[in-house]
């Protein structure tokens, strides 16, 4: 420790203000394009110490070459390499929204651990994940990157991911720094339109949007990325209340803050900065340590520092935070530790990684509907796989696929062939493009499907229809795909609808027409195989939605965590909070997901009528497997505070457990509730718990619960 302090202090002592500001400058290479402009003259800037870190550059070879240049700079400070490793690096896991539907925290942590190992073997030190923005709006394309609508589950997942990425020691070859993003409230743009204004009450921030950021920071995330949006009229990247008062002072964050892509210069577009110098000053003063791509810290801060407009002492603090990370990553010991081709070959997509990715894909898929028990299918007869996504490998990887290689991915059709071998005849036709109708393709698909015993129809969004800058005002299947669906239904054959997307879709029409619906998200490298595992029952679906599917886009934003209002929903009362044309609830709600078995729930009991302050109470449910085979289920526990000093949601997730029951087996499953579970942001936002009556509810989804009451004394 002492040697670290001595070393870093001595280094800082040798730095001019220009050297210091160089460390605060993050430049973009061109191995990927993730923003409006790439940086120029990378090598020149590295050589002259004008760059502390790079993004969108990887591979042992390239990072070594650039690191060598950094070591020829006057102070020889090594570079940090960062990249958007969002759901895997080479081995691609399901998109985060899909992965969250596994409700399997160990598996999620393991996926981040694998991503860290592959990223690190590829020269990287820093990943721009976890994205923990809660969102209630499926129009927003970036819901694909998050963990859905629930702050409590989102917090657990955020912690698992930070642990997975960072491990116990950043210098380990399998560890990378996590970057919690996007701070803050990026998941609530008006109208679900990316980059749009956010306008939110402090209560909504505290109750719904802040918890996952806070949890990730509590888990030790080393860095935080700002959001593109404004908060209370001040862009997040220039918001001192947000970055300094709240994040650093109140929450105790000790790591460093990087802006999002060019967000410092975008403050001029927001209209809070008139000049480059203003923008740099605002962001720096707010608490930003590193400027991603704008280069305004690099250009403006030296002068601002020299003139006293910005304190050089604060610049020192920012530089020190970054240098400390470099030390902790082991960069001053061996800057080339992550630049070994041979090691990379052993790590990338190794069989263990692929096996876990396959398991993650299986667990992410959600069986939305299986009315006549059509699934699992038998491996026999003639099976037609139809649809524009049926044989697409690229779309399996989804948005933000990092260094994922589509040629290594299995499409649904690949998976089907592997699973079935010679046991059945497989036919295939695209039937349509993803977005454009094609009558020839349609006719061909009809012909192919006519001779099949069963149809598997694979429809949905391609990888470009979600993610950043991919908001949609209409979240139905594209018209041409609906046309294909109609044509398939007309054949009157058993038909499984498999949907893929990076967001909840509006599937009301499909729900009326299809008996069997399986949602596969963008399931990653092994997605095609996992899909076949689920379709043929080698793996029974276990996924539960972490974001409800609306009946109609007009319901958005929506969440199961809504409040009662003064005029609660009542279908038969005119002046109640409802729509004239659709029910209030989701078509497929948060927590929903079926499997190839039926369970009976109940009774639900409390261990006592009363719970003392600081004590605990146990809520139990009897659950019975009614089917003739062993099966797994994820039970969920929700709580409601019936009367409080501020309004509380109708239900809030506070626990879940996955259990496996033998055929006919009954089991009592219990959850222990403590005062912490009953705590909420009080009238002045300080966490409190208040005596009174509560409802505990257990069931298979947020919309299917059995309740019991108890009181907190
Ligand atoms: C995105 C971030 C991402 C960054 C760097 C931005 O456009 O909003 O999530 O980490 O680019 O690629």
XYZ file of C-alpha atoms and ligand atoms in Angstrom:
725
model
C 0.000 0.000 0.000
C 2.733 2.354 1.016
C 4.713 1.611 -2.060
C 1.589 2.351 -4.112
C 1.117 5.722 -2.448
C 4.785 6.620 -2.706
C 4.953 5.560 -6.321
C 1.794 7.387 -7.366
C 2.615 10.549 -5.425
C 6.038 10.689 -6.950
C 4.548 10.145 -10.404
C 1.974 12.874 -9.863
C 4.723 15.180 -8.655
C 6.476 14.813 -11.989
C 3.379 15.603 -14.048
C 2.672 18.932 -15.685
C -0.946 20.046 -15.904
C -0.929 18.890 -19.534
C 0.275 15.428 -18.480
C -2.425 15.255 -15.857
C -5.185 16.233 -18.211
C -3.908 13.630 -20.683
C -4.822 10.947 -18.157
C -8.389 12.250 -18.101
C -8.758 11.815 -21.831
C -10.476 8.702 -23.233
C -10.159 8.226 -26.985
C -11.982 5.849 -29.341
C -10.279 3.477 -31.749
C -12.034 2.153 -34.821
C -12.426 -1.568 -34.203
C -16.027 -0.791 -33.409
C -18.216 2.251 -33.897
C -20.310 3.146 -30.874
C -20.785 6.864 -31.261
C -20.822 9.816 -33.577
C -17.131 10.368 -34.143
C -13.943 8.422 -33.720
C -10.799 10.015 -32.435
C -7.963 10.946 -34.756
C -4.205 10.692 -34.447
C -4.434 8.108 -31.669
C -0.813 7.134 -31.884
C 0.439 10.695 -31.821
C -1.664 11.514 -28.795
C -0.570 8.383 -26.953
C 3.070 9.137 -27.693
C 2.762 12.633 -26.265
C 0.879 11.535 -23.153
C -2.431 13.052 -24.238
C -4.461 9.935 -23.676
C -5.065 7.916 -20.511
C -7.356 5.251 -21.884
C -8.843 3.904 -25.099
C -12.093 2.280 -26.092
C -13.088 0.236 -29.112
C -9.640 -1.296 -29.417
C -8.818 -4.861 -28.427
C -6.831 -8.009 -29.321
C -3.502 -8.870 -27.710
C -1.672 -7.700 -30.803
C -3.252 -4.249 -31.134
C -3.299 -3.439 -27.437
C 0.351 -4.472 -27.157
C 1.315 -2.216 -30.037
C -0.482 0.770 -28.519
C 0.827 0.025 -25.040
C 4.344 0.045 -26.482
C 3.728 3.531 -27.781
C 2.454 4.649 -24.350
C 5.664 3.369 -22.822
C 7.620 5.655 -25.110
C 5.701 8.709 -23.901
C 7.577 11.054 -21.544
C 6.087 9.616 -18.339
C 5.571 6.088 -19.666
C 2.163 5.689 -18.080
C 0.387 2.610 -19.433
C -3.049 2.813 -21.027
C -6.334 1.331 -19.888
C -8.326 -0.401 -22.638
C -12.115 -0.370 -22.320
C -14.919 -1.835 -24.411
C -18.647 -2.466 -24.420
C -18.602 -6.009 -23.176
C -22.285 -6.124 -22.353
C -23.313 -9.779 -22.545
C -20.129 -11.657 -23.219
C -17.054 -10.783 -25.210
C -16.240 -13.597 -27.649
C -18.725 -16.124 -26.300
C -21.964 -14.200 -26.433
C -24.603 -14.771 -23.773
C -28.261 -13.796 -24.122
C -28.846 -10.048 -24.134
C -28.988 -8.818 -20.522
C -32.780 -8.484 -20.523
C -32.978 -12.133 -21.591
C -30.375 -13.289 -19.108
C -32.227 -11.524 -16.309
C -35.236 -13.739 -17.065
C -33.265 -16.694 -15.708
C -33.511 -15.158 -12.225
C -30.329 -17.157 -11.692
C -27.853 -14.888 -9.939
C -25.033 -17.441 -9.857
C -25.357 -18.011 -13.568
C -25.435 -14.279 -14.259
C -22.307 -13.789 -12.162
C -20.630 -16.651 -13.989
C -21.522 -15.108 -17.355
C -19.825 -11.879 -16.257
C -16.815 -13.860 -15.002
C -16.485 -15.540 -18.394
C -16.908 -12.233 -20.197
C -14.174 -10.796 -17.966
C -11.816 -13.690 -18.710
C -12.312 -13.359 -22.469
C -12.135 -9.568 -22.444
C -9.017 -9.590 -20.361
C -7.390 -12.185 -22.599
C -8.189 -9.815 -25.453
C -6.166 -6.980 -23.963
C -8.989 -5.251 -22.080
C -9.079 -3.891 -18.534
C -12.436 -2.229 -18.358
C -15.962 -3.128 -19.492
C -18.861 -0.711 -19.889
C -21.240 -2.874 -17.952
C -23.426 -3.491 -15.996
C -26.081 -1.297 -17.534
C -28.481 -1.037 -14.620
C -31.004 1.475 -15.929
C -34.463 0.428 -14.800
C -37.027 0.992 -17.507
C -40.796 0.755 -17.689
C -40.922 1.587 -21.342
C -40.487 -1.100 -23.973
C -40.309 1.532 -26.702
C -36.842 2.424 -25.462
C -34.436 0.253 -27.449
C -31.931 0.011 -24.639
C -34.166 -2.083 -22.430
C -32.299 -4.922 -24.183
C -29.188 -4.045 -22.163
C -30.774 -3.885 -18.738
C -32.441 -6.185 -16.251
C -35.993 -5.009 -16.785
C -38.554 -3.108 -14.774
C -37.881 -4.097 -11.180
C -35.413 -2.210 -8.958
C -35.066 -4.980 -6.373
C -34.238 -7.750 -8.848
C -32.204 -5.253 -10.877
C -30.111 -4.522 -7.788
C -29.364 -8.197 -7.165
C -28.360 -8.653 -10.781
C -26.198 -5.526 -10.716
C -24.293 -6.879 -7.723
C -23.778 -10.280 -9.364
C -22.401 -8.669 -12.482
C -19.999 -6.378 -10.656
C -18.697 -9.364 -8.692
C -18.361 -11.431 -11.821
C -16.390 -8.766 -13.678
C -14.144 -7.565 -10.918
C -13.545 -10.797 -8.963
C -11.447 -10.420 -5.835
C -8.468 -8.707 -7.359
C -8.372 -6.451 -10.404
C -4.860 -7.564 -11.226
C -6.008 -11.168 -11.760
C -5.911 -12.142 -15.412
C -9.623 -12.937 -15.280
C -10.757 -9.624 -13.824
C -11.754 -6.328 -15.375
C -13.095 -3.088 -13.958
C -16.852 -2.735 -14.112
C -18.516 0.503 -15.176
C -22.012 1.092 -13.851
C -24.118 2.966 -16.329
C -25.805 5.193 -17.217
C -25.883 7.468 -14.223
C -28.643 8.326 -13.926
C -32.233 7.729 -14.981
C -31.378 7.014 -18.606
C -34.153 4.378 -18.701
C -36.933 6.935 -18.420
C -36.755 9.162 -21.516
C -40.066 10.791 -22.373
C -42.014 8.695 -24.848
C -39.376 5.961 -24.725
C -37.330 7.904 -27.296
C -33.604 7.436 -26.849
C -31.662 10.476 -25.590
C -34.921 12.317 -24.885
C -35.525 14.489 -21.828
C -36.030 12.812 -18.457
C -38.354 14.594 -16.051
C -38.770 12.715 -12.815
C -39.792 13.197 -9.196
C -37.259 12.583 -6.467
C -39.609 9.890 -5.167
C -39.502 7.936 -8.403
C -35.706 8.267 -8.414
C -35.389 6.929 -4.884
C -38.000 4.196 -5.111
C -37.490 2.875 -8.589
C -34.459 4.141 -10.467
C -31.616 4.640 -7.973
C -31.514 1.266 -6.174
C -29.562 -0.718 -8.810
C -26.876 1.976 -9.232
C -26.516 2.118 -5.494
C -26.301 -1.646 -5.189
C -23.628 -1.873 -7.891
C -21.600 0.817 -6.176
C -22.052 -0.944 -2.850
C -20.637 -4.059 -4.506
C -17.461 -2.120 -5.258
C -17.853 -1.119 -8.917
C -14.763 0.922 -9.692
C -16.235 3.254 -12.279
C -19.512 4.936 -13.175
C -20.586 6.275 -16.570
C -22.820 9.322 -16.820
C -26.073 9.328 -18.768
C -26.896 11.338 -21.899
C -30.092 12.771 -20.426
C -30.773 15.732 -18.217
C -31.985 15.554 -14.642
C -34.005 18.442 -13.320
C -32.863 20.576 -16.213
C -29.170 19.835 -15.833
C -27.424 17.288 -18.097
C -26.230 14.316 -16.048
C -22.646 14.895 -17.198
C -22.673 18.400 -15.777
C -24.838 17.725 -12.768
C -22.965 18.405 -9.575
C -25.880 17.436 -7.358
C -25.961 14.021 -9.035
C -22.273 13.233 -9.365
C -20.820 14.880 -6.304
C -23.500 15.503 -3.682
C -25.378 12.281 -4.237
C -22.939 9.784 -5.725
C -19.763 10.701 -3.921
C -20.887 12.404 -0.737
C -24.127 10.611 0.082
C -23.452 7.192 -1.416
C -19.732 7.170 -0.680
C -18.524 6.289 -4.186
C -14.718 6.361 -4.259
C -14.011 5.259 -7.830
C -13.997 7.435 -10.937
C -16.609 8.831 -13.235
C -16.402 8.730 -17.002
C -18.869 10.511 -19.247
C -20.813 8.740 -21.922
C -19.695 9.158 -25.524
C -19.042 12.833 -26.281
C -21.407 13.849 -23.487
C -19.177 16.742 -22.395
C -19.470 18.466 -25.769
C -23.178 17.547 -25.978
C -23.824 19.951 -23.126
C -23.641 22.633 -25.777
C -26.593 20.952 -27.530
C -28.449 20.646 -24.251
C -27.975 24.379 -23.955
C -26.249 24.601 -20.589
C -22.843 25.417 -22.049
C -22.167 28.110 -24.616
C -18.563 27.228 -25.332
C -16.222 24.268 -25.185
C -14.571 25.743 -22.136
C -17.944 26.104 -20.397
C -18.775 22.502 -21.160
C -15.452 21.220 -19.844
C -15.707 23.337 -16.746
C -19.283 22.249 -16.006
C -18.516 18.571 -16.380
C -15.327 18.716 -14.387
C -16.858 20.827 -11.676
C -19.808 18.432 -11.479
C -17.422 15.597 -10.638
C -16.513 13.937 -13.947
C -13.002 12.453 -13.964
C -12.684 11.237 -17.532
C -13.990 12.679 -20.784
C -15.054 10.071 -23.338
C -14.141 11.212 -26.854
C -15.060 14.923 -26.607
C -11.416 15.846 -25.932
C -12.627 18.982 -24.206
C -10.883 18.182 -20.954
C -7.699 17.760 -22.971
C -8.108 21.033 -24.793
C -9.737 23.232 -22.168
C -8.702 22.056 -18.719
C -5.038 23.168 -18.792
C -6.031 26.779 -19.357
C -8.918 26.549 -16.903
C -6.510 25.105 -14.345
C -3.847 27.714 -14.935
C -6.338 30.585 -14.710
C -7.743 29.170 -11.485
C -11.216 28.669 -13.004
C -10.784 25.000 -12.144
C -8.793 23.948 -9.103
C -5.606 22.071 -9.920
C -6.062 20.238 -6.672
C -9.282 18.742 -8.040
C -7.475 17.778 -11.219
C -4.936 15.978 -9.044
C -7.711 14.042 -7.341
C -9.189 12.940 -10.648
C -5.781 11.902 -11.996
C -4.990 10.031 -8.807
C -8.197 8.001 -9.034
C -7.287 6.899 -12.530
C -3.667 6.174 -11.692
C -4.765 4.133 -8.706
C -6.856 1.947 -10.986
C -3.862 1.494 -13.247
C -1.851 0.405 -10.251
C -4.589 -1.956 -9.018
C -4.868 -3.481 -12.477
C -1.186 -4.302 -12.270
C -0.385 -2.061 -15.208
C 2.707 -0.549 -13.610
C 4.068 -4.063 -12.941
C 3.401 -5.567 -16.338
C 1.566 -3.462 -18.910
C 1.548 -6.408 -21.318
C 0.021 -8.974 -18.951
C -3.128 -9.158 -21.086
C -1.420 -9.216 -24.453
C -0.641 -12.903 -25.005
C -1.975 -14.503 -28.171
C -1.514 -18.059 -26.932
C -3.412 -17.418 -23.733
C -6.175 -15.717 -25.701
C -6.598 -18.769 -27.925
C -7.114 -20.983 -24.902
C -9.647 -18.677 -23.337
C -11.811 -17.530 -26.248
C -14.991 -19.518 -26.640
C -13.562 -22.521 -24.892
C -15.925 -25.487 -24.390
C -16.703 -24.528 -20.807
C -17.698 -21.012 -21.821
C -19.917 -22.308 -24.582
C -21.514 -24.844 -22.277
C -22.407 -22.162 -19.746
C -23.627 -19.869 -22.513
C -25.932 -22.665 -23.695
C -27.288 -23.078 -20.199
C -27.758 -19.315 -19.898
C -29.674 -19.263 -23.198
C -31.914 -22.106 -22.099
C -32.685 -20.380 -18.825
C -33.391 -17.023 -20.470
C -36.174 -18.300 -22.726
C -39.705 -17.694 -21.532
C -42.609 -19.977 -22.367
C -45.393 -17.436 -22.721
C -48.190 -19.805 -23.645
C -48.579 -23.559 -24.199
C -52.310 -23.996 -24.281
C -52.654 -27.451 -25.721
C -49.354 -28.773 -24.493
C -47.912 -28.715 -28.029
C -44.476 -28.156 -26.542
C -42.260 -30.044 -26.076
C -42.325 -31.356 -29.626
C -41.470 -34.917 -30.541
C -38.460 -35.478 -32.738
C -40.341 -37.131 -35.561
C -42.314 -36.528 -38.741
C -41.813 -33.446 -40.855
C -40.923 -30.214 -39.085
C -40.928 -26.923 -40.995
C -38.935 -24.074 -39.527
C -40.152 -20.849 -41.117
C -39.357 -17.191 -40.672
C -36.820 -14.455 -41.372
C -34.913 -15.198 -38.163
C -34.962 -18.980 -38.497
C -31.557 -19.173 -40.071
C -29.939 -15.966 -38.927
C -26.780 -16.358 -36.909
C -26.093 -12.663 -36.521
C -29.451 -12.033 -34.927
C -28.760 -14.645 -32.274
C -25.986 -12.412 -30.932
C -28.250 -9.386 -30.556
C -27.208 -5.783 -30.070
C -23.861 -4.922 -28.448
C -22.313 -8.225 -29.393
C -18.763 -7.019 -28.593
C -16.239 -9.267 -30.343
C -18.796 -12.011 -30.890
C -18.392 -13.885 -34.154
C -21.612 -14.757 -35.930
C -19.925 -17.537 -37.858
C -19.453 -19.324 -34.528
C -23.109 -18.955 -33.544
C -25.846 -21.542 -33.997
C -29.046 -20.301 -35.643
C -32.405 -21.846 -34.700
C -32.141 -23.968 -37.828
C -28.614 -25.118 -36.938
C -29.875 -26.074 -33.498
C -32.821 -27.930 -34.961
C -30.625 -29.970 -37.302
C -28.223 -30.878 -34.520
C -31.003 -31.905 -32.170
C -33.021 -33.942 -34.634
C -30.365 -35.590 -36.791
C -32.100 -38.270 -38.853
C -35.045 -38.691 -36.511
C -37.232 -36.247 -38.401
C -37.339 -34.407 -41.705
C -36.545 -30.715 -41.427
C -37.780 -28.187 -43.941
C -36.959 -24.526 -43.981
C -38.115 -21.309 -45.651
C -37.644 -17.658 -44.761
C -41.148 -16.592 -45.745
C -40.336 -12.899 -45.486
C -37.567 -10.469 -44.798
C -37.504 -8.997 -41.318
C -38.999 -5.683 -42.392
C -40.008 -6.061 -46.028
C -42.661 -8.263 -47.529
C -41.640 -10.604 -50.313
C -44.344 -12.572 -52.123
C -41.932 -15.094 -53.592
C -40.595 -15.907 -50.157
C -44.126 -16.093 -48.816
C -45.317 -18.483 -51.543
C -42.305 -20.677 -51.013
C -42.911 -20.804 -47.270
C -46.541 -21.776 -47.766
C -45.501 -24.570 -50.081
C -42.874 -25.824 -47.664
C -45.146 -25.628 -44.629
C -47.991 -27.400 -46.430
C -46.031 -30.621 -46.384
C -45.069 -30.382 -42.690
C -46.666 -31.987 -39.654
C -45.716 -29.103 -37.442
C -44.483 -25.556 -38.017
C -41.970 -23.652 -35.927
C -42.319 -20.007 -36.862
C -39.397 -17.798 -35.842
C -40.304 -14.113 -35.942
C -39.235 -10.889 -34.301
C -36.685 -8.123 -34.280
C -33.319 -8.290 -35.921
C -30.299 -7.127 -33.923
C -30.538 -3.572 -35.221
C -34.103 -3.054 -34.046
C -33.130 -2.650 -30.415
C -30.190 -1.335 -28.413
C -28.889 2.218 -28.594
C -30.623 4.666 -30.916
C -33.230 2.001 -31.686
C -36.418 3.183 -30.035
C -39.673 2.096 -31.652
C -43.048 3.789 -31.377
C -44.721 0.618 -32.643
C -43.521 -2.519 -30.921
C -45.540 -5.073 -32.842
C -44.044 -7.591 -35.200
C -43.427 -5.878 -38.537
C -46.392 -6.075 -40.914
C -44.664 -8.438 -43.318
C -44.075 -10.893 -40.498
C -47.702 -10.650 -39.393
C -48.636 -11.490 -42.980
C -46.427 -14.560 -42.838
C -47.940 -15.555 -39.500
C -51.444 -15.300 -40.970
C -50.449 -17.467 -43.908
C -49.008 -20.091 -41.595
C -52.069 -20.081 -39.322
C -54.284 -20.525 -42.362
C -52.704 -23.913 -42.987
C -54.352 -25.107 -39.783
C -51.307 -27.075 -38.634
C -49.868 -27.241 -35.153
C -47.664 -24.179 -34.963
C -45.163 -22.965 -32.388
C -44.509 -19.234 -32.454
C -40.952 -18.455 -31.385
C -40.353 -14.730 -30.975
C -36.997 -13.018 -30.703
C -36.479 -9.419 -29.653
C -34.530 -7.042 -27.455
C -37.646 -5.660 -25.797
C -41.110 -6.742 -24.716
C -43.265 -6.773 -27.848
C -46.942 -6.024 -28.283
C -48.204 -9.519 -29.011
C -51.945 -9.204 -28.351
C -52.915 -10.346 -31.824
C -50.492 -13.251 -31.693
C -51.785 -14.235 -28.249
C -55.301 -14.482 -29.675
C -54.218 -16.553 -32.649
C -51.470 -18.878 -31.437
C -51.784 -21.609 -28.832
C -48.046 -21.909 -28.286
C -45.604 -19.041 -27.791
C -41.990 -19.139 -26.700
C -39.939 -15.963 -26.319
C -36.232 -16.424 -27.008
C -34.860 -12.820 -26.877
C -31.486 -12.669 -28.652
C -30.079 -15.775 -27.017
C -26.390 -15.561 -27.921
C -23.785 -17.806 -29.506
C -25.388 -21.028 -28.298
C -28.933 -19.752 -28.713
C -29.908 -22.051 -31.582
C -28.908 -25.138 -29.646
C -30.579 -23.897 -26.485
C -33.754 -23.235 -28.440
C -33.809 -26.816 -29.698
C -33.171 -28.041 -26.142
C -36.275 -26.195 -25.002
C -38.438 -27.057 -27.995
C -37.805 -30.797 -27.676
C -37.814 -30.835 -23.891
C -34.161 -31.707 -23.271
C -34.472 -28.653 -21.061
C -37.818 -27.515 -19.647
C -38.276 -23.732 -19.766
C -37.698 -21.914 -16.481
C -37.476 -18.240 -17.546
C -39.747 -15.630 -15.991
C -40.260 -12.209 -17.562
C -38.438 -9.348 -15.891
C -40.360 -6.831 -17.941
C -44.047 -7.176 -18.701
C -45.304 -7.410 -22.292
C -47.977 -4.739 -22.768
C -51.323 -5.390 -24.413
C -50.932 -2.201 -26.349
C -48.156 0.340 -26.725
C -50.459 3.041 -25.336
C -50.111 1.481 -21.862
C -46.443 2.460 -21.713
C -44.678 3.230 -19.478
C -46.030 0.440 -17.295
C -44.974 -1.791 -14.435
C -46.494 -4.257 -12.028
C -45.137 -1.942 -9.281
C -47.847 0.617 -9.890
C -49.674 2.323 -7.056
C -53.316 2.034 -6.099
C -54.268 5.679 -6.871
C -57.241 7.398 -5.288
C -59.533 5.748 -7.803
C -58.272 2.216 -8.135
C -59.018 0.145 -11.206
C -62.551 -1.184 -11.358
C -63.867 -2.367 -14.680
C -67.434 -1.482 -13.702
C -66.875 1.998 -12.331
C -66.729 4.894 -14.718
C -64.528 7.135 -12.614
C -61.777 4.612 -11.942
C -58.217 4.624 -13.214
C -58.488 2.643 -16.423
C -58.544 2.711 -20.206
C -61.747 2.438 -22.206
C -60.197 0.098 -24.714
C -57.714 -2.201 -22.942
C -57.362 -3.561 -19.423
C -54.699 -1.985 -17.219
C -52.549 -5.043 -16.761
C -49.861 -6.508 -18.953
C -50.625 -9.192 -21.502
C -47.728 -11.200 -20.089
C -46.830 -9.701 -16.716
C -43.589 -9.371 -14.804
C -42.679 -12.755 -13.350
C -44.704 -14.723 -15.904
C -43.210 -17.819 -17.478
C -44.534 -21.364 -17.872
C -42.838 -24.720 -17.946
C -43.766 -28.226 -19.055
C -45.544 -28.936 -15.784
C -48.356 -27.508 -13.686
C -48.017 -26.427 -10.080
C -50.659 -25.765 -7.469
C -49.990 -23.003 -4.969
C -51.449 -22.659 -1.476
C -52.152 -22.184 1.231
C -49.898 -19.232 2.048
C -49.322 -18.643 5.763
C -47.400 -16.334 8.079
C -45.462 -17.692 11.074
C -47.121 -15.071 13.272
C -49.718 -12.346 13.016
C -47.284 -9.770 14.259
C -43.665 -8.965 13.688
C -41.699 -6.872 16.142
C -39.589 -3.967 14.934
C -36.137 -5.339 14.205
C -37.531 -8.893 14.232
C -38.536 -11.203 11.433
C -41.457 -13.256 10.197
C -41.627 -16.276 7.938
C -44.057 -16.490 5.055
C -44.639 -19.944 3.623
C -46.456 -21.418 0.686
C -47.285 -24.998 -0.105
C -46.465 -25.799 -3.687
C -47.345 -29.038 -5.435
C -46.120 -30.426 -8.715
C -49.266 -31.723 -10.398
C -47.476 -33.283 -13.344
C -46.122 -36.793 -13.781
C -42.463 -35.779 -13.978
C -39.996 -33.788 -11.961
C -40.110 -30.053 -12.704
C -38.663 -26.728 -11.585
C -40.362 -23.472 -10.751
C -39.336 -20.026 -9.521
C -41.659 -18.883 -6.734
C -41.919 -15.190 -6.077
C -42.658 -13.253 -2.909
C -44.177 -9.772 -3.052
C -45.039 -7.337 -0.270
C -47.496 -4.497 0.094
C -47.506 -1.854 2.782
C -51.196 -1.129 3.230
C -51.002 2.247 4.971
C -47.885 4.396 5.091
C -46.913 8.038 5.301
C -46.357 8.035 1.543
C -48.128 5.978 -1.114
C -46.620 2.532 -1.696
C -46.803 0.173 -4.692
C -49.528 -2.466 -4.836
C -46.807 -5.074 -4.721
C -43.045 -5.176 -4.683
C -40.845 -8.185 -5.294
C -38.887 -9.053 -2.158
C -37.846 -12.656 -2.685
C -37.720 -15.598 -5.070
C -36.651 -19.218 -4.913
C -36.157 -21.829 -7.547
C -37.184 -25.312 -6.496
C -37.402 -28.703 -8.186
C -40.218 -31.050 -7.238
C -40.695 -34.688 -8.147
C -43.936 -35.787 -9.804
C -46.785 -35.210 -7.362
C -44.479 -33.832 -4.668
C -45.654 -31.089 -2.299
C -43.280 -28.841 -0.437
C -43.477 -25.948 1.956
C -41.321 -23.073 0.722
C -40.528 -20.286 3.158
C -39.231 -16.742 2.964
C -37.928 -14.852 5.968
C -38.919 -11.204 6.027
C -37.012 -8.693 8.122
C -37.540 -5.006 8.740
C -35.137 -4.239 5.885
C -37.693 -5.732 3.473
C -40.335 -3.340 4.786
C -38.164 -0.249 4.526
C -38.881 2.482 2.004
C -37.851 6.084 1.308
C -39.844 8.090 3.829
C -41.380 11.539 3.330
C -37.921 13.161 3.356
C -36.414 10.190 1.458
C -34.543 8.767 4.435
C -35.185 5.028 4.623
C -37.814 4.165 7.224
C -40.133 1.329 8.153
C -43.454 2.135 9.732
C -45.648 0.004 11.970
C -48.896 -1.156 10.404
C -50.440 -3.832 8.253
C -48.728 -5.584 5.382
C -49.672 -8.142 2.806
C -47.261 -10.858 1.757
C -48.032 -12.606 -1.504
C -46.539 -15.722 -3.057
C -47.105 -17.140 -6.501
C -45.721 -17.980 -9.944
C -45.943 -14.418 -11.317
C -46.727 -10.870 -10.225
C -50.277 -11.335 -11.489
C -51.031 -14.665 -9.840
C -50.533 -14.447 -6.102
C -51.997 -15.712 -2.858
C -51.878 -13.212 -0.004
C -51.582 -13.342 3.767
C -51.582 -10.415 6.209
C -49.318 -9.538 9.083
C -48.541 -6.462 11.135
C -45.319 -4.717 11.980
C -45.439 -3.553 15.597
C -23.332 4.322 -25.035
C -22.619 3.675 -23.881
C -21.339 3.042 -24.352
C -20.501 4.094 -25.012
C -19.156 3.589 -25.475
C -22.418 5.209 -25.859
O -23.021 5.619 -27.023
O -24.424 5.061 -24.546
O -23.455 2.727 -23.269
O -20.677 2.429 -23.278
O -21.187 4.598 -26.134
O -19.247 2.779 -26.557
